[in-house]
PDB file of C-alpha atoms in Angstrom:
ATOM      1  CA  MET A 943     139.764 115.274  35.134  1.00 53.00           C
ATOM      2  CA  ALA A 944     138.477 116.356  38.539  1.00 55.00           C
ATOM      3  CA  TYR A 945     139.089 114.196  41.564  1.00 56.00           C
ATOM      4  CA  PRO A 946     136.489 114.067  44.341  1.00 53.00           C
ATOM      5  CA  THR A 947     137.461 115.923  47.466  1.00 56.00           C
ATOM      6  CA  ALA A 948     136.908 114.713  50.978  1.00 54.00           C
ATOM      7  CA  ALA A 949     133.868 116.960  51.179  1.00 56.00           C
ATOM      8  CA  GLN A 950     132.328 115.246  48.158  1.00 61.00           C
ATOM      9  CA  SER A 951     132.931 111.687  49.378  1.00 61.00           C
ATOM     10  CA  PRO A 952     130.107 110.082  51.278  1.00 61.00           C
ATOM     11  CA  PRO A 953     130.890 109.412  54.929  1.00 61.00           C
ATOM     12  CA  PRO A 954     131.995 105.861  55.692  1.00 61.00           C
ATOM     13  CA  ARG A 955     129.184 103.639  56.835  1.00 65.00           C
ATOM     14  CA  GLN A 956     129.397 102.614  60.455  1.00 67.00           C
ATOM     15  CA  PRO A 957     128.349  99.125  61.521  1.00 71.00           C
ATOM     16  CA  SER A 958     125.223  99.197  63.617  1.00 91.00           C
ATOM     17  CA  VAL A 959     125.416  98.157  67.251  1.00 95.00           C
ATOM     18  CA  LYS A 960     122.399  97.243  69.331  1.00 95.00           C
ATOM     19  CA  VAL A 961     122.438  96.361  73.018  1.00 97.00           C
ATOM     20  CA  ILE A 962     120.321  93.225  73.368  1.00 97.00           C
ATOM     21  CA  LEU A 963     120.868  92.617  77.084  1.00 98.00           C
ATOM     22  CA  ALA A 964     122.103  95.201  79.577  1.00 98.00           C
ATOM     23  CA  SER A 965     123.680  94.265  82.912  1.00 98.00           C
ATOM     24  CA  ALA A 966     120.385  93.864  84.800  1.00 98.00           C
ATOM     25  CA  ASP A 967     118.969  91.801  81.910  1.00 98.00           C
ATOM     26  CA  VAL A 968     121.950  89.441  81.991  1.00 98.00           C
ATOM     27  CA  GLN A 969     121.396  88.856  85.715  1.00 98.00           C
ATOM     28  CA  ARG A 970     117.694  88.112  85.165  1.00 98.00           C
ATOM     29  CA  VAL A 971     118.556  85.661  82.389  1.00 98.00           C
ATOM     30  CA  VAL A 972     121.100  83.857  84.592  1.00 98.00           C
ATOM     31  CA  ASP A 973     118.479  83.650  87.360  1.00 98.00           C
ATOM     32  CA  ARG A 974     115.926  82.212  84.936  1.00 98.00           C
ATOM     33  CA  ILE A 975     118.368  79.565  83.657  1.00 98.00           C
ATOM     34  CA  ALA A 976     119.251  78.627  87.258  1.00 98.00           C
ATOM     35  CA  HIS A 977     115.543  78.145  88.041  1.00 98.00           C
ATOM     36  CA  GLN A 978     115.079  76.053  84.881  1.00 98.00           C
ATOM     37  CA  ILE A 979     118.020  73.838  85.812  1.00 98.00           C
ATOM     38  CA  LEU A 980     116.539  73.327  89.277  1.00 98.00           C
ATOM     39  CA  GLU A 981     113.161  72.395  87.778  1.00 97.00           C
ATOM     40  CA  LYS A 982     114.476  70.007  85.086  1.00 97.00           C
ATOM     41  CA  THR A 983     117.030  68.271  87.331  1.00 97.00           C
ATOM     42  CA  GLN A 984     114.940  67.634  90.457  1.00 95.00           C
ATOM     43  CA  GLY A 985     116.733  70.310  92.471  1.00 96.00           C
ATOM     44  CA  ALA A 986     120.109  69.916  90.707  1.00 97.00           C
ATOM     45  CA  GLU A 987     120.478  66.439  92.151  1.00 95.00           C
ATOM     46  CA  ASN A 988     123.560  64.605  90.828  1.00 97.00           C
ATOM     47  CA  THR A 989     124.345  67.575  88.555  1.00 98.00           C
ATOM     48  CA  VAL A 990     127.696  69.103  87.579  1.00 98.00           C
ATOM     49  CA  LEU A 991     128.169  72.383  85.678  1.00 98.00           C
ATOM     50  CA  LEU A 992     131.105  72.568  83.244  1.00 98.00           C
ATOM     51  CA  GLY A 993     131.868  75.954  81.695  1.00 98.00           C
ATOM     52  CA  ILE A 994     133.410  76.226  78.236  1.00 97.00           C
ATOM     53  CA  PRO A 995     136.101  78.939  78.228  1.00 95.00           C
ATOM     54  CA  THR A 996     136.190  81.806  77.929  1.00 92.00           C
ATOM     55  CA  ARG A 997     132.821  83.151  79.067  1.00 97.00           C
ATOM     56  CA  GLY A 998     131.117  79.846  79.786  1.00 97.00           C
ATOM     57  CA  ALA A 999     133.355  79.288  82.812  1.00 97.00           C
ATOM     58  CA  PRO A1000     132.221  82.394  84.748  1.00 98.00           C
ATOM     59  CA  LEU A1001     128.629  81.767  83.647  1.00 98.00           C
ATOM     60  CA  ALA A1002     128.800  78.263  85.149  1.00 98.00           C
ATOM     61  CA  LYS A1003     130.062  79.722  88.445  1.00 98.00           C
ATOM     62  CA  ARG A1004     127.251  82.292  88.436  1.00 98.00           C
ATOM     63  CA  LEU A1005     124.644  79.619  87.785  1.00 98.00           C
ATOM     64  CA  ALA A1006     125.990  77.501  90.648  1.00 98.00           C
ATOM     65  CA  ALA A1007     125.911  80.527  92.966  1.00 98.00           C
ATOM     66  CA  ARG A1008     122.319  81.362  92.008  1.00 98.00           C
ATOM     67  CA  ILE A1009     121.212  77.731  92.398  1.00 98.00           C
ATOM     68  CA  SER A1010     122.780  77.749  95.853  1.00 97.00           C
ATOM     69  CA  THR A1011     120.949  80.973  96.714  1.00 97.00           C
ATOM     70  CA  PHE A1012     117.589  79.662  95.517  1.00 97.00           C
ATOM     71  CA  GLU A1013     117.715  76.128  96.947  1.00 96.00           C
ATOM     72  CA  ASP A1014     120.696  75.993  99.300  1.00 93.00           C
ATOM     73  CA  VAL A1015     122.239  73.301  97.091  1.00 95.00           C
ATOM     74  CA  THR A1016     125.913  73.152  96.202  1.00 97.00           C
ATOM     75  CA  VAL A1017     126.427  72.234  92.556  1.00 98.00           C
ATOM     76  CA  PRO A1018     129.993  71.252  91.591  1.00 98.00           C
ATOM     77  CA  VAL A1019     131.503  73.513  88.931  1.00 98.00           C
ATOM     78  CA  GLY A1020     134.380  72.870  86.565  1.00 98.00           C
ATOM     79  CA  VAL A1021     135.970  74.108  83.355  1.00 98.00           C
ATOM     80  CA  LEU A1022     136.206  72.115  80.117  1.00 97.00           C
ATOM     81  CA  ASP A1023     138.878  73.366  77.723  1.00 95.00           C
ATOM     82  CA  ILE A1024     138.072  72.398  74.128  1.00 94.00           C
ATOM     83  CA  THR A1025     141.012  73.965  72.293  1.00 90.00           C
ATOM     84  CA  LEU A1026     142.563  70.735  71.029  1.00 89.00           C
ATOM     85  CA  TYR A1027     139.169  69.315  70.024  1.00 90.00           C
ATOM     86  CA  ARG A1028     138.191  72.162  67.693  1.00 84.00           C
ATOM     87  CA  ASP A1029     137.826  71.345  63.997  1.00 78.00           C
ATOM     88  CA  ASP A1030     139.148  74.747  62.899  1.00 73.00           C
ATOM     89  CA  LEU A1031     142.644  74.681  64.422  1.00 67.00           C
ATOM     90  CA  ARG A1032     144.288  74.721  60.984  1.00 65.00           C
ATOM     91  CA  ARG A1033     142.249  77.707  59.770  1.00 68.00           C
ATOM     92  CA  HIS A1034     142.635  80.014  62.772  1.00 66.00           C
ATOM     93  CA  ALA A1035     145.546  81.230  64.798  1.00 61.00           C
ATOM     94  CA  THR A1036     146.453  78.895  67.595  1.00 62.00           C
ATOM     95  CA  ARG A1037     145.288  79.748  71.050  1.00 66.00           C
ATOM     96  CA  ALA A1038     146.784  78.683  74.317  1.00 71.00           C
ATOM     97  CA  VAL A1039     145.479  75.466  75.780  1.00 79.00           C
ATOM     98  CA  GLY A1040     143.673  76.179  79.015  1.00 82.00           C
ATOM     99  CA  PRO A1041     143.216  73.936  82.006  1.00 87.00           C
ATOM    100  CA  THR A1042     140.362  71.495  82.242  1.00 93.00           C
ATOM    101  CA  GLN A1043     139.190  71.448  85.837  1.00 95.00           C
ATOM    102  CA  VAL A1044     136.953  68.551  86.758  1.00 95.00           C
ATOM    103  CA  PRO A1045     135.250  69.096  90.116  1.00 96.00           C
ATOM    104  CA  PRO A1046     136.048  66.728  92.999  1.00 94.00           C
ATOM    105  CA  GLY A1047     133.954  63.618  92.575  1.00 94.00           C
ATOM    106  CA  GLY A1048     134.347  63.740  88.783  1.00 96.00           C
ATOM    107  CA  ILE A1049     131.582  63.480  86.239  1.00 97.00           C
ATOM    108  CA  ASP A1050     131.110  59.713  85.933  1.00 97.00           C
ATOM    109  CA  GLY A1051     127.444  58.818  86.283  1.00 98.00           C
ATOM    110  CA  LYS A1052     126.437  62.449  86.775  1.00 98.00           C
ATOM    111  CA  ARG A1053     124.252  64.808  84.786  1.00 98.00           C
ATOM    112  CA  VAL A1054     126.658  67.288  83.175  1.00 98.00           C
ATOM    113  CA  VAL A1055     125.362  70.684  82.082  1.00 98.00           C
ATOM    114  CA  LEU A1056     127.758  72.291  79.622  1.00 98.00           C
ATOM    115  CA  VAL A1057     127.612  76.092  79.899  1.00 98.00           C
ATOM    116  CA  ASP A1058     128.572  78.540  77.135  1.00 98.00           C
ATOM    117  CA  ASP A1059     127.805  82.140  76.229  1.00 98.00           C
ATOM    118  CA  VAL A1060     126.615  81.876  72.598  1.00 98.00           C
ATOM    119  CA  LEU A1061     125.279  78.934  70.610  1.00 97.00           C
ATOM    120  CA  PHE A1062     125.834  79.459  66.900  1.00 96.00           C
ATOM    121  CA  SER A1063     126.952  76.692  64.507  1.00 95.00           C
ATOM    122  CA  GLY A1064     127.168  73.994  67.185  1.00 95.00           C
ATOM    123  CA  ARG A1065     130.831  73.242  66.472  1.00 94.00           C
ATOM    124  CA  THR A1066     132.013  74.441  69.894  1.00 95.00           C
ATOM    125  CA  VAL A1067     129.531  72.122  71.583  1.00 97.00           C
ATOM    126  CA  ARG A1068     130.623  69.232  69.361  1.00 96.00           C
ATOM    127  CA  ALA A1069     134.210  69.867  70.454  1.00 95.00           C
ATOM    128  CA  ALA A1070     133.063  70.008  74.082  1.00 97.00           C
ATOM    129  CA  LEU A1071     131.354  66.623  73.738  1.00 97.00           C
ATOM    130  CA  ASP A1072     134.586  65.138  72.373  1.00 96.00           C
ATOM    131  CA  ALA A1073     136.590  66.689  75.229  1.00 96.00           C
ATOM    132  CA  LEU A1074     134.058  65.405  77.746  1.00 97.00           C
ATOM    133  CA  ASN A1075     134.672  61.817  76.586  1.00 95.00           C
ATOM    134  CA  ASP A1076     138.293  62.163  77.676  1.00 95.00           C
ATOM    135  CA  VAL A1077     137.465  63.242  81.242  1.00 95.00           C
ATOM    136  CA  GLY A1078     134.720  60.799  82.131  1.00 96.00           C
ATOM    137  CA  ARG A1079     131.439  59.154  81.297  1.00 97.00           C
ATOM    138  CA  PRO A1080     128.450  61.197  82.431  1.00 98.00           C
ATOM    139  CA  ALA A1081     124.984  59.692  82.747  1.00 98.00           C
ATOM    140  CA  SER A1082     123.636  62.495  80.542  1.00 98.00           C
ATOM    141  CA  VAL A1083     124.737  65.795  79.025  1.00 98.00           C
ATOM    142  CA  GLN A1084     122.688  68.979  78.750  1.00 98.00           C
ATOM    143  CA  LEU A1085     123.526  72.413  77.364  1.00 98.00           C
ATOM    144  CA  ALA A1086     122.878  75.856  78.838  1.00 98.00           C
ATOM    145  CA  VAL A1087     123.617  79.006  76.825  1.00 98.00           C
ATOM    146  CA  LEU A1088     123.122  82.674  77.506  1.00 98.00           C
ATOM    147  CA  VAL A1089     122.270  83.393  73.845  1.00 98.00           C
ATOM    148  CA  ASP A1090     121.110  81.186  70.960  1.00 98.00           C
ATOM    149  CA  ARG A1091     121.572  83.014  67.667  1.00 96.00           C
ATOM    150  CA  GLY A1092     120.609  80.174  65.324  1.00 93.00           C
ATOM    151  CA  HIS A1093     122.385  79.076  62.113  1.00 94.00           C
ATOM    152  CA  ARG A1094     123.229  75.575  63.314  1.00 95.00           C
ATOM    153  CA  GLU A1095     125.564  73.475  61.163  1.00 94.00           C
ATOM    154  CA  LEU A1096     125.229  70.418  63.397  1.00 95.00           C
ATOM    155  CA  PRO A1097     122.156  68.801  64.986  1.00 96.00           C
ATOM    156  CA  ILE A1098     122.701  70.396  68.402  1.00 96.00           C
ATOM    157  CA  ARG A1099     120.208  72.291  70.544  1.00 97.00           C
ATOM    158  CA  ALA A1100     120.350  73.872  73.972  1.00 98.00           C
ATOM    159  CA  ASP A1101     118.288  72.584  76.888  1.00 98.00           C
ATOM    160  CA  TYR A1102     118.426  75.969  78.646  1.00 98.00           C
ATOM    161  CA  VAL A1103     118.451  79.229  76.668  1.00 98.00           C
ATOM    162  CA  GLY A1104     118.610  82.675  78.190  1.00 97.00           C
ATOM    163  CA  LYS A1105     117.690  84.611  75.051  1.00 97.00           C
ATOM    164  CA  ASN A1106     116.972  83.599  71.457  1.00 97.00           C
ATOM    165  CA  ILE A1107     118.307  86.251  69.095  1.00 95.00           C
ATOM    166  CA  PRO A1108     117.450  85.677  65.425  1.00 92.00           C
ATOM    167  CA  THR A1109     120.419  86.918  63.411  1.00 94.00           C
ATOM    168  CA  SER A1110     121.671  87.006  59.859  1.00 94.00           C
ATOM    169  CA  LEU A1111     125.038  85.508  58.988  1.00 93.00           C
ATOM    170  CA  ALA A1112     126.327  89.057  58.434  1.00 93.00           C
ATOM    171  CA  GLU A1113     125.641  89.895  62.074  1.00 95.00           C
ATOM    172  CA  SER A1114     127.579  88.883  65.156  1.00 95.00           C
ATOM    173  CA  VAL A1115     126.729  88.612  68.836  1.00 96.00           C
ATOM    174  CA  LYS A1116     129.242  89.794  71.428  1.00 97.00           C
ATOM    175  CA  VAL A1117     128.840  88.801  75.076  1.00 98.00           C
ATOM    176  CA  THR A1118     130.844  90.633  77.703  1.00 98.00           C
ATOM    177  CA  LEU A1119     130.893  89.603  81.349  1.00 98.00           C
ATOM    178  CA  ALA A1120     132.112  91.455  84.411  1.00 97.00           C
ATOM    179  CA  GLU A1121     134.566  88.663  85.249  1.00 97.00           C
ATOM    180  CA  THR A1122     136.321  88.741  81.864  1.00 96.00           C
ATOM    181  CA  ASP A1123     135.484  92.133  80.345  1.00 97.00           C
ATOM    182  CA  GLY A1124     134.462  94.433  83.191  1.00 97.00           C
ATOM    183  CA  VAL A1125     130.780  94.722  82.241  1.00 98.00           C
ATOM    184  CA  ASP A1126     127.773  92.442  81.660  1.00 98.00           C
ATOM    185  CA  GLU A1127     126.271  93.083  78.250  1.00 98.00           C
ATOM    186  CA  VAL A1128     125.140  91.385  75.045  1.00 98.00           C
ATOM    187  CA  LYS A1129     125.431  93.379  71.815  1.00 97.00           C
ATOM    188  CA  LEU A1130     124.392  92.641  68.254  1.00 96.00           C
ATOM    189  CA  TYR A1131     126.759  93.944  65.593  1.00 95.00           C
ATOM    190  CA  GLY A1132     125.978  94.015  61.902  1.00 88.00           C
ATOM    191  CA  GLY A1133     124.434  95.795  59.009  1.00 59.00           C
ATOM    192  CA  ASN A1134     125.223  99.413  58.318  1.00 52.00           C
ATOM    193  CA  ARG A1135     123.747 102.676  59.452  1.00 43.00           C
TER     194      ARG A1135
END
C-alpha cells in the first residue's frame, strides 16, 4: 500500500482575512459616532460615556475627546467592568476583575452611553446593564459600538453604530486599537481560501 507523500497532499487551507476598516477608517467612524451623539443628546448635555473593557474603554475616551474638539464640551468618561456579571463564567477561563471607574458626579439621573467595540449576541451588553444597576440609576441608557456584526441572541440594539458588518457564525470580527494593540484596524476572519 502506498502512502501519500507531502508533495501529494493538498496544501492546508488558510483562513481568509479581510481588512474591513483601516486606521484612517476607524478615525472617521469614531468622528461620525461623536457627531451622532452630539446630535441625539442635544450637545451631549447631561451625558456620561462608560467604556466596556477591553476596547470599549479607549473608544469611550476617544469619543469624549472628539466631542470636546467638535463642540468644546467635556463629557465625563468612565469604565464599567462586567466580568462578574457575565453569564458564561463557568464555560470560559476566568479573567481578572478590572476596576469600574465611575466619573466624578456619578451616573444618577444622567444619560449613560455604553461604549463597546463589537456588538454580537448582546450578552456583553446585558451584563453591562446588570453591572450598571450596581453603580447607579441613570435617567436613560444608550449603546455605541464600533462594529455591529448581527446574530443577536437578546433583544438589544445599538443607538450608534460605526459600521454594520453582516457576518456568518463561522466568521469572527477582530478590532485592534492603538491604545491596546498598537494599531487601529478591524478585520474579518473566516471561511477558507
